[in-house]
mmCIF file of C-alpha atoms and ligand atoms in Angstrom:
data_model
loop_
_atom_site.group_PDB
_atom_site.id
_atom_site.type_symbol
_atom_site.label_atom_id
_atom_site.label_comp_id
_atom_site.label_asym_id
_atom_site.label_seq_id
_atom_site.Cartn_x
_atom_site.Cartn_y
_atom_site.Cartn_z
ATOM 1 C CA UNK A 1 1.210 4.551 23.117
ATOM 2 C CA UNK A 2 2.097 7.336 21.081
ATOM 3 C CA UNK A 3 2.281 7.830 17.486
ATOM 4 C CA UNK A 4 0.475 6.968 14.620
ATOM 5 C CA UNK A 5 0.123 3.189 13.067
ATOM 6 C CA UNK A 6 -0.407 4.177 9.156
ATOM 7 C CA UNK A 7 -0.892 0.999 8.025
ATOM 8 C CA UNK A 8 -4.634 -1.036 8.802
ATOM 9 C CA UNK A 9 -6.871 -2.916 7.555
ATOM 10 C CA UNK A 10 -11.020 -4.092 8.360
ATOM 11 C CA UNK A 11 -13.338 -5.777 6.636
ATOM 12 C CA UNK A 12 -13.667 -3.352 4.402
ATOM 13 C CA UNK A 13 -11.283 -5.522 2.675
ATOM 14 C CA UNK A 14 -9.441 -8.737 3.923
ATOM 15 C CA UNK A 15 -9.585 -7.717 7.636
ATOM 16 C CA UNK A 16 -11.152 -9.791 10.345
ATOM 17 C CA UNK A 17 -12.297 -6.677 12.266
ATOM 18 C CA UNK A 18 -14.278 -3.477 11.900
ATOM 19 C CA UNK A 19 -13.032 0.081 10.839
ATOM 20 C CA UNK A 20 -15.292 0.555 14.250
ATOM 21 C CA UNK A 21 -13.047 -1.700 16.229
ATOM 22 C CA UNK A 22 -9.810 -0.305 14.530
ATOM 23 C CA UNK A 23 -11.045 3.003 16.089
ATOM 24 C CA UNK A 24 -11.954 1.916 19.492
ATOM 25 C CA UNK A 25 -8.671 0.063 19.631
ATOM 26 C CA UNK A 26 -6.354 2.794 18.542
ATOM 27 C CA UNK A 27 -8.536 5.329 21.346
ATOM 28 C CA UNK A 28 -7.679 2.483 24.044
ATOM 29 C CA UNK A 29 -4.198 2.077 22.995
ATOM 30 C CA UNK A 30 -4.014 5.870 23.196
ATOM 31 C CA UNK A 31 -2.545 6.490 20.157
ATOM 32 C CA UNK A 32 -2.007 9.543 17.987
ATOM 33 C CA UNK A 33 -3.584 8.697 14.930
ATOM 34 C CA UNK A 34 -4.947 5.815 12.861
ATOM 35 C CA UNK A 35 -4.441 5.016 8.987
ATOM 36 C CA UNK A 36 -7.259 3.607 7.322
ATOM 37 C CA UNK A 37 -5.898 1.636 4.658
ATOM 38 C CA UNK A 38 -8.062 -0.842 3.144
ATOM 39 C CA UNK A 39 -7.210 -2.693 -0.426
ATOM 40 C CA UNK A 40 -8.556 -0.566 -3.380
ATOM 41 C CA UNK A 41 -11.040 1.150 -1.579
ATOM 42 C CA UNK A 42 -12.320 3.893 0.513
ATOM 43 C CA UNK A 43 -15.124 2.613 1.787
ATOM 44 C CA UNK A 44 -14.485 2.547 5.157
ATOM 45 C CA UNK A 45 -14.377 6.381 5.852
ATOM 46 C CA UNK A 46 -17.984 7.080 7.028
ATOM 47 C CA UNK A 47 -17.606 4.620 9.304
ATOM 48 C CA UNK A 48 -14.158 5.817 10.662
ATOM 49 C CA UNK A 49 -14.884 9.262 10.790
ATOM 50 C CA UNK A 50 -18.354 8.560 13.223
ATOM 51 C CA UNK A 51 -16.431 6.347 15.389
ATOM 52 C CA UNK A 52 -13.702 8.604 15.927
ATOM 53 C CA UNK A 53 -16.219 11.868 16.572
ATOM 54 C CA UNK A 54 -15.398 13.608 20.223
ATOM 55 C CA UNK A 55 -12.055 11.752 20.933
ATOM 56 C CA UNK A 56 -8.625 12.719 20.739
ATOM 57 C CA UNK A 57 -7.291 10.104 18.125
ATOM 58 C CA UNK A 58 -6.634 11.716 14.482
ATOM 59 C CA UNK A 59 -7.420 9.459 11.549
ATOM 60 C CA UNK A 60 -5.350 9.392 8.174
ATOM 61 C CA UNK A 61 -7.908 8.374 5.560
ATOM 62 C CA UNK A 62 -6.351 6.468 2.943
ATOM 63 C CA UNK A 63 -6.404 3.715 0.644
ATOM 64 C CA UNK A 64 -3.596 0.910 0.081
ATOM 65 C CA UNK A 65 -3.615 1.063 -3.734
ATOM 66 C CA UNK A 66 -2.645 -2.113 -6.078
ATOM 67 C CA UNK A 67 0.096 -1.675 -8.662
ATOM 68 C CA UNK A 68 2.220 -3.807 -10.526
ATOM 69 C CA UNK A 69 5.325 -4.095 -11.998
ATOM 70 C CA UNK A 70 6.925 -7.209 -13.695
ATOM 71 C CA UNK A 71 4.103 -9.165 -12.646
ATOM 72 C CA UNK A 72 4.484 -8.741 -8.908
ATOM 73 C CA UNK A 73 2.210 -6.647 -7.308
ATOM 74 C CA UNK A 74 3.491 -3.086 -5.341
ATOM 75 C CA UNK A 75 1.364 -1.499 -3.138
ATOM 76 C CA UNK A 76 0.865 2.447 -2.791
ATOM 77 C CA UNK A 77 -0.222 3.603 0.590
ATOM 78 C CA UNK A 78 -2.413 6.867 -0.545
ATOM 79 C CA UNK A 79 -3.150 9.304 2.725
ATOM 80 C CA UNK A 80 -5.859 11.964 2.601
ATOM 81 C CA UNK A 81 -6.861 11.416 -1.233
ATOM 82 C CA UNK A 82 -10.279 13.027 -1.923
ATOM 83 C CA UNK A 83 -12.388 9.895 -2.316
ATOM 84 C CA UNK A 84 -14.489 11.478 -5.023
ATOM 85 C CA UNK A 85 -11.846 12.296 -7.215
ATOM 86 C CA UNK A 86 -13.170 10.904 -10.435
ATOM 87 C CA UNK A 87 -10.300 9.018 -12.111
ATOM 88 C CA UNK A 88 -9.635 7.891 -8.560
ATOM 89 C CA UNK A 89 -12.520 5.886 -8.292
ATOM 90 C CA UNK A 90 -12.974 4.557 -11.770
ATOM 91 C CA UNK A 91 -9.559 3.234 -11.491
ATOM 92 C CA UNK A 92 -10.271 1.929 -7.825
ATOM 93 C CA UNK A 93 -13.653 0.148 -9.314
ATOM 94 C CA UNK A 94 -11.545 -1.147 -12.025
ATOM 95 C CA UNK A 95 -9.334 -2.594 -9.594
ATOM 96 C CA UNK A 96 -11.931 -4.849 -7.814
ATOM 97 C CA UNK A 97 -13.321 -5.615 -10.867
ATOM 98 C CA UNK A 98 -10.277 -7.059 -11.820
ATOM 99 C CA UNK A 99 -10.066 -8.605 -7.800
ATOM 100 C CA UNK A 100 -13.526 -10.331 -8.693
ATOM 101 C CA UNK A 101 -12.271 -11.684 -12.147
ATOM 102 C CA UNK A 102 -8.918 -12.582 -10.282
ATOM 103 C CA UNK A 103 -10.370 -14.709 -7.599
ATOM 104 C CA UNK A 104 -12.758 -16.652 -10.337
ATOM 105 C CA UNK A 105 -9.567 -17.760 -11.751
ATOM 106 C CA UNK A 106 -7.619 -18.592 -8.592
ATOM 107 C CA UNK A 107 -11.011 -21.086 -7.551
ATOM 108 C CA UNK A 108 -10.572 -22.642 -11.005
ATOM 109 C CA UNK A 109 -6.520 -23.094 -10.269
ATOM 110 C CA UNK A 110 -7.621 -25.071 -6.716
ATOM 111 C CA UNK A 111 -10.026 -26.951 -8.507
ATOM 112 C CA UNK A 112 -7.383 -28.187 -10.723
ATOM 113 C CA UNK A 113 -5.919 -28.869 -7.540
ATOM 114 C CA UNK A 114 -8.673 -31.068 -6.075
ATOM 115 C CA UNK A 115 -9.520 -28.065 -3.575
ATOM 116 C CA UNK A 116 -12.964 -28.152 -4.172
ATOM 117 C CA UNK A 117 -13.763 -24.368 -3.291
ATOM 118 C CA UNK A 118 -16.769 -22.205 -5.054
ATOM 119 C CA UNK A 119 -16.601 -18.774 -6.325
ATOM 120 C CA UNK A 120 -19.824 -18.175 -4.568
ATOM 121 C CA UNK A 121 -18.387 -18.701 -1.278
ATOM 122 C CA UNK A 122 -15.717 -16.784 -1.592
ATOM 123 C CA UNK A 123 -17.642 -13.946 -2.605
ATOM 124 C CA UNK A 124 -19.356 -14.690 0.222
ATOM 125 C CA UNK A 125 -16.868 -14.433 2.592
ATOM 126 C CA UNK A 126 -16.288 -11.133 1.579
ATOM 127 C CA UNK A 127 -19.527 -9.710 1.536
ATOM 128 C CA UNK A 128 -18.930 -5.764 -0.179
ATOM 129 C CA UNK A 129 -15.457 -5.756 0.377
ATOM 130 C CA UNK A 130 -12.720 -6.294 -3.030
ATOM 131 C CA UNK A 131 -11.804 -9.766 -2.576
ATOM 132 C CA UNK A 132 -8.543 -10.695 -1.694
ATOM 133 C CA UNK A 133 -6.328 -13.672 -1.443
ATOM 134 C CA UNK A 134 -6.951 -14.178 2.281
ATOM 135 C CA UNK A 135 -10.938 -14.409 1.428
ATOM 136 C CA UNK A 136 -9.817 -17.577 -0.860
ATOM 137 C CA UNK A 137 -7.344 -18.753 2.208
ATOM 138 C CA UNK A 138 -10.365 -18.667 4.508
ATOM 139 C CA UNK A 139 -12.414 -21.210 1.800
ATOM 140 C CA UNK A 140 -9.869 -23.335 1.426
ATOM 141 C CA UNK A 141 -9.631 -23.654 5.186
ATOM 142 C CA UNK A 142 -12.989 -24.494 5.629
ATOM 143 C CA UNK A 143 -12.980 -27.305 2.992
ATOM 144 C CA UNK A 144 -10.130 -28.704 5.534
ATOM 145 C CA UNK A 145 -7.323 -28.836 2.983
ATOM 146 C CA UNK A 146 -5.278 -26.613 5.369
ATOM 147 C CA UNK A 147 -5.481 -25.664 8.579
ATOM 148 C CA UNK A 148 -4.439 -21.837 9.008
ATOM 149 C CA UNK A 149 -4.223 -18.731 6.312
ATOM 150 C CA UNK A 150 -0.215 -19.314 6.949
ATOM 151 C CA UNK A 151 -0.362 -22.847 5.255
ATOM 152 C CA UNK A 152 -2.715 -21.576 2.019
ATOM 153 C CA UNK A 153 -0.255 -19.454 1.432
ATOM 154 C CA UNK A 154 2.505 -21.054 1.731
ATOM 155 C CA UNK A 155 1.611 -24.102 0.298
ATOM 156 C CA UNK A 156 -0.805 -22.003 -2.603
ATOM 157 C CA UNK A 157 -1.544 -18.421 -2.491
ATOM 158 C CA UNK A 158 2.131 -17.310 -1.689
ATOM 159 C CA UNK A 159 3.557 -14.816 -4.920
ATOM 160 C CA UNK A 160 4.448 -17.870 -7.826
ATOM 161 C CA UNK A 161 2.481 -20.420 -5.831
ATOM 162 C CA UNK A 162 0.529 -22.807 -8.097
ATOM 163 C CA UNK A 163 -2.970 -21.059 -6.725
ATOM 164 C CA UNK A 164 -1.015 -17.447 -7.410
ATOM 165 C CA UNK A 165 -2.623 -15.447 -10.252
ATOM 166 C CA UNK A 166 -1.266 -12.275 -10.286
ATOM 167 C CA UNK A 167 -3.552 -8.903 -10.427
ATOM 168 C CA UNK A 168 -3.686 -6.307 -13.598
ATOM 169 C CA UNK A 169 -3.266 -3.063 -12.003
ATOM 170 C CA UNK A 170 -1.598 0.137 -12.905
ATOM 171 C CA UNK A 171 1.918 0.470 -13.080
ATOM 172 C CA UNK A 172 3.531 2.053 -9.789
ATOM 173 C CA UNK A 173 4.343 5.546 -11.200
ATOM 174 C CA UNK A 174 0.891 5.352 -12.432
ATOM 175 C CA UNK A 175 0.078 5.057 -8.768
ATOM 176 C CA UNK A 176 1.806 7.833 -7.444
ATOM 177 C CA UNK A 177 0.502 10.245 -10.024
ATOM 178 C CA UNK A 178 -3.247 9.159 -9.474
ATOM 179 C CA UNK A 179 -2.519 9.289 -5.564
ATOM 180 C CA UNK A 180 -1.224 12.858 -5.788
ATOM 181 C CA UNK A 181 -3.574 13.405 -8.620
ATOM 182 C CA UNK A 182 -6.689 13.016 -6.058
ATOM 183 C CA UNK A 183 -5.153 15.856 -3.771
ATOM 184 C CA UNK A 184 -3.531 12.749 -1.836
ATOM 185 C CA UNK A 185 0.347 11.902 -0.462
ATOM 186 C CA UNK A 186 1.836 8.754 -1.514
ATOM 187 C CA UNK A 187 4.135 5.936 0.242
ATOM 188 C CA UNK A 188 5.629 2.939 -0.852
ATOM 189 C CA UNK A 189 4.231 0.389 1.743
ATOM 190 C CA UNK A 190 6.235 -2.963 2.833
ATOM 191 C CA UNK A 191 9.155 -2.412 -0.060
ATOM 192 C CA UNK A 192 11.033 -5.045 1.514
ATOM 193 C CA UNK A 193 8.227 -7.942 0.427
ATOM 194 C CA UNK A 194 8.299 -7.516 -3.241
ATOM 195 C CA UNK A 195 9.529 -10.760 -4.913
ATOM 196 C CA UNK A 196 10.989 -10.680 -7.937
ATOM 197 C CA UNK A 197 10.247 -12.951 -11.280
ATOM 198 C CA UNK A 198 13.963 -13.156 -12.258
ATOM 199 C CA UNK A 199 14.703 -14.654 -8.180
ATOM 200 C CA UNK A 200 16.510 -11.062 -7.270
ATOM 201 C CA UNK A 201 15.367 -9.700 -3.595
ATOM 202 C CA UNK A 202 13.270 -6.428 -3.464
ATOM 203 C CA UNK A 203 12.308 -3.789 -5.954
ATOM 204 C CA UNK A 204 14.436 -2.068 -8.002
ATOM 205 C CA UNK A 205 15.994 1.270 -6.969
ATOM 206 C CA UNK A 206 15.657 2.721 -10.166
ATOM 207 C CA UNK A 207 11.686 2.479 -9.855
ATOM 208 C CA UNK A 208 11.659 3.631 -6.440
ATOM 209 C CA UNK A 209 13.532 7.040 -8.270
ATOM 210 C CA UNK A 210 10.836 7.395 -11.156
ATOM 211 C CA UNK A 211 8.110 6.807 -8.335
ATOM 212 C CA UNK A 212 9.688 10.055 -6.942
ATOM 213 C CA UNK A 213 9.614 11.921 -9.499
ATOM 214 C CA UNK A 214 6.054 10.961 -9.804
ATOM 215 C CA UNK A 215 5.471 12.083 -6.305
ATOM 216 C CA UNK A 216 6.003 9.966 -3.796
ATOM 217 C CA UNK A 217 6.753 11.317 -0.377
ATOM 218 C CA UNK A 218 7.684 7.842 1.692
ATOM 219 C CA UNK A 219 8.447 4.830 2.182
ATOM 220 C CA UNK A 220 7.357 2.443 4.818
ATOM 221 C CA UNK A 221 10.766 1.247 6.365
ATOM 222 C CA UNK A 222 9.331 -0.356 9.449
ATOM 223 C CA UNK A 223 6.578 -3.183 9.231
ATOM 224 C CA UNK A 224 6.170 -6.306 10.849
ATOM 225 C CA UNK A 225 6.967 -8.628 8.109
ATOM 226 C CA UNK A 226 10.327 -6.593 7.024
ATOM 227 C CA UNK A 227 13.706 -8.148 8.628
ATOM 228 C CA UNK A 228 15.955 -5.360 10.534
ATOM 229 C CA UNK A 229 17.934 -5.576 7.226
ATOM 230 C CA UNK A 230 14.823 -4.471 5.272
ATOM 231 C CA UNK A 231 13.831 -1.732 7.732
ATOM 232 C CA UNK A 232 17.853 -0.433 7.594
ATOM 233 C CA UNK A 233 18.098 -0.875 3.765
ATOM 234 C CA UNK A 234 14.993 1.078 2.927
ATOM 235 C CA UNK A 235 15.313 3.584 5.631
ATOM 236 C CA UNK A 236 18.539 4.643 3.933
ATOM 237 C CA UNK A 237 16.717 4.938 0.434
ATOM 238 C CA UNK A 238 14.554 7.120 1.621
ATOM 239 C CA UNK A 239 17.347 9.262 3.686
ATOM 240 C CA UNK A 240 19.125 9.116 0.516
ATOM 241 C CA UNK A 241 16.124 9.944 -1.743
ATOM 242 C CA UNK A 242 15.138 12.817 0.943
ATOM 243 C CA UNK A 243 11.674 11.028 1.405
ATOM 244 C CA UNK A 244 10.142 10.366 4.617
ATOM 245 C CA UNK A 245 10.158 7.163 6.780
ATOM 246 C CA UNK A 246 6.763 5.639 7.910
ATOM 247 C CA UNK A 247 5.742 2.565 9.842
ATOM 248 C CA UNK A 248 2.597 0.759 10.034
ATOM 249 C CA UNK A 249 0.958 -2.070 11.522
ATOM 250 C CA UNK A 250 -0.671 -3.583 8.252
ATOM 251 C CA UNK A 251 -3.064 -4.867 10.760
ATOM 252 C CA UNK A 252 -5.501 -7.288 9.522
ATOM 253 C CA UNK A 253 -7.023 -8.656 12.907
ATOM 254 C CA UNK A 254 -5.863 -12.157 13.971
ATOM 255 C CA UNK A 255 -1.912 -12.106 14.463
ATOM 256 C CA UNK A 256 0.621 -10.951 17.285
ATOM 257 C CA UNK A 257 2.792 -9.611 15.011
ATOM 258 C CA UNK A 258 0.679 -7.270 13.068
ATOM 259 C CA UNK A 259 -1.299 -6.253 16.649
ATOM 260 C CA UNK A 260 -2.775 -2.485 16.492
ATOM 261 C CA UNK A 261 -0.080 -0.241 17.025
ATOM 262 C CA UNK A 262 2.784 -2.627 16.079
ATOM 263 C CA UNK A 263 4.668 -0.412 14.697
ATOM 264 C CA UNK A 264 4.167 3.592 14.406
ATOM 265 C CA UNK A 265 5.197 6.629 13.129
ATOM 266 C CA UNK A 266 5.687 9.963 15.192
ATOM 267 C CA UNK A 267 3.931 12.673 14.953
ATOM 268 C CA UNK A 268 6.271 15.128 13.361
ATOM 269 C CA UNK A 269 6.812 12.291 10.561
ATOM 270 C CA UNK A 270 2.842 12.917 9.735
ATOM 271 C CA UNK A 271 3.025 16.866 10.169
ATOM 272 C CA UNK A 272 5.779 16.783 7.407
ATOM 273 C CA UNK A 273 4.278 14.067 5.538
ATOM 274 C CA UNK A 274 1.078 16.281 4.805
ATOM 275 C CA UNK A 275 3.090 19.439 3.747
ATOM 276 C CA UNK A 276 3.708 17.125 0.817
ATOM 277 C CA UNK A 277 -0.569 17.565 0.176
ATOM 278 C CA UNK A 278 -1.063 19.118 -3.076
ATOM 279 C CA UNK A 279 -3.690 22.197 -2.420
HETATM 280 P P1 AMP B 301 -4.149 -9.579 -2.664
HETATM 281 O O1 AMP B 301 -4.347 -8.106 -2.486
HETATM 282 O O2 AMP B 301 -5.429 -10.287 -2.996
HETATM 283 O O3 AMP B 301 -3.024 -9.922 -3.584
HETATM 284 O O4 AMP B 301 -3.746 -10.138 -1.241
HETATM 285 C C1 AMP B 301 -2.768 -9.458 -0.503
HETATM 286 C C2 AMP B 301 -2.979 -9.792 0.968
HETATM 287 O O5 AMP B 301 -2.721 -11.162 1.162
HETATM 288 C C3 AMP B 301 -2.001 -9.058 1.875
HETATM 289 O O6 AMP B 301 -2.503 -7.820 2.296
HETATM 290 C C4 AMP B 301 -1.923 -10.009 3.042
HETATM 291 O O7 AMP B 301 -3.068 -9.850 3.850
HETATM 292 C C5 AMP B 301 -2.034 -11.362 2.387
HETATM 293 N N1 AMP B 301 -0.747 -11.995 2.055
HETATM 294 C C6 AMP B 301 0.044 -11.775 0.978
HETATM 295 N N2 AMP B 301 1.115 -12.572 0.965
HETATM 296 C C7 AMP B 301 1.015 -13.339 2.081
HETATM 297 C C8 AMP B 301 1.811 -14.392 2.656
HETATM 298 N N3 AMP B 301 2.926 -14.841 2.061
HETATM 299 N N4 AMP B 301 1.367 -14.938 3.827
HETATM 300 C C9 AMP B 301 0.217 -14.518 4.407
HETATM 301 N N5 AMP B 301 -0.554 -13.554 3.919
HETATM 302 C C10 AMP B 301 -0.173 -12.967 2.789
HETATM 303 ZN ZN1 ZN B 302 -4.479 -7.424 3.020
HETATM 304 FE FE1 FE B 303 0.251 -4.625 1.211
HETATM 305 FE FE1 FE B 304 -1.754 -3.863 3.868
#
């Protein structure tokens, strides 16, 4: 399978499997390249880098960084950022400092619920990694209110559910220039799933346009969740906006639909993607 799937997640952060298995999987799929593009962190590089030492697959280190705008959370696919870049990090601490603080509320809203989760498992659940909403899913689960991470959500944990509390994070353009800031190139992942508060579908053009001028080089047209009218729509924005069009698994380890290698981008995508590297 050629290509490379720009989009996946471990348990680094709310994936089921390893940035080892990730590796090992992409090799026997024979892919291109990998993205490794866990939630608000970069922890996951080490790890990458060994397991991809003396074959032929070529990793895109990355993080899939939290914004928000209007109270609905965008995420910022950053490739080849320089993990040590100092504002980087603080922010990216920040972030799952604010994922920690986050989740405490989201056990209190289920307890109002009479889902009688703990913080203490949840942070269990998810060990070093940020937590995330599919850590609280899995608890939830196990008390037996619900049956699969599908039902939490869409019964809970969905955007506006009654268990939704909504991450503070930086502002999208804020994004962009912290993700080009750390040496890194910057896509808009999943555009297509972005709710809005006032009931209108998707995200705004307008802040797609300032994100550009901020940087960014992409947006991810194709992914499993977007409907062929999402993946048409925002492959035209980014024609028309002269950005380039990614696609990427957003793997997270259990489903079909977001399998390794789901969806990927071609090579010559990547080559131009990281002419858009700051030196
Ligand atoms: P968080 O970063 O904590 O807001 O959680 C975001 C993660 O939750 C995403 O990466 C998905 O893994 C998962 N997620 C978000 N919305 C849904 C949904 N409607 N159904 C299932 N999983 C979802
Ligand atoms: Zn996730
Ligand atoms: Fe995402
Ligand atoms: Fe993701």
């Amino acid at each position: 399978m050629a290509g490379f799937d720009l989009h996946t997640h471990s348990v680094c952060s709310d994936g089921a499997t390893t940035v080892e298995d990730n590796v090992r999987r992409a090799v026997a799929l024979g892919l291109d390249g990998l993205g490794v593009t866990d939630h608000d962190t970069t922890a996951g590089f080490a790890a990458a880098m060994a397991e991809a030492e003396g074959t032929d697959l070529e990793l895109v280190l990355g993080t899939e960084f939290s914004a928000e705008h209007a109270g609905v959370s965008v995420h910022l696919l950053g490739y080849w950022i320089d993990p040590a870049y100092e504002p980087l990090v603080a922010e990216l601490e920040r972030l799952r400092d604010e994922r920690t603080d986050r989740a405490r509320r989201i056990v209190g809203r289920f307890q109002e619920l009479g889902i009688d989760i703990t913080f203490d498992r949840v942070a269990e659940l998810a060990g070093a990694a940020p937590i995330g909403r599919p850590h609280l899913a899995q608890a939830v689960i196990e008390t037996g209110a619900a049956s699969s991470t599908r039902e939490v959500f869409d019964r809970y944990l969905a955007d506006g559910g009654p268990a939704y509390v909504e991450k503070h994070a930086v502002t999208p353009v804020r994004a962009v220039e912290l993700l080009v800031a750390a040496c890194g190139v910057a896509v808009l992942a999943h555009p297509g799933l972005y709710g809005r508060r006032d009931g209108a579908e998707g995200i705004p053009v307008e802040l797609v346009e300032e994100m550009v001028a901020a940087g960014l080089a992409g947006i991810e047209a194709e992914h499993p969740d977007h409907t062929p009218e999402h993946t048409r729509r925002y492959r035209d924005v980014a024609v028309g906006l002269g950005l380039e069009v990614t696609a990427g698994s957003d793997h997270h380890g259990e489903g079909e639909l977001d399998r390794l290698g789901a969806a990927t981008t071609p090579r010559e995508v990547v080559e131009r993607l990281r002419r858009w590297r700051r030196a």
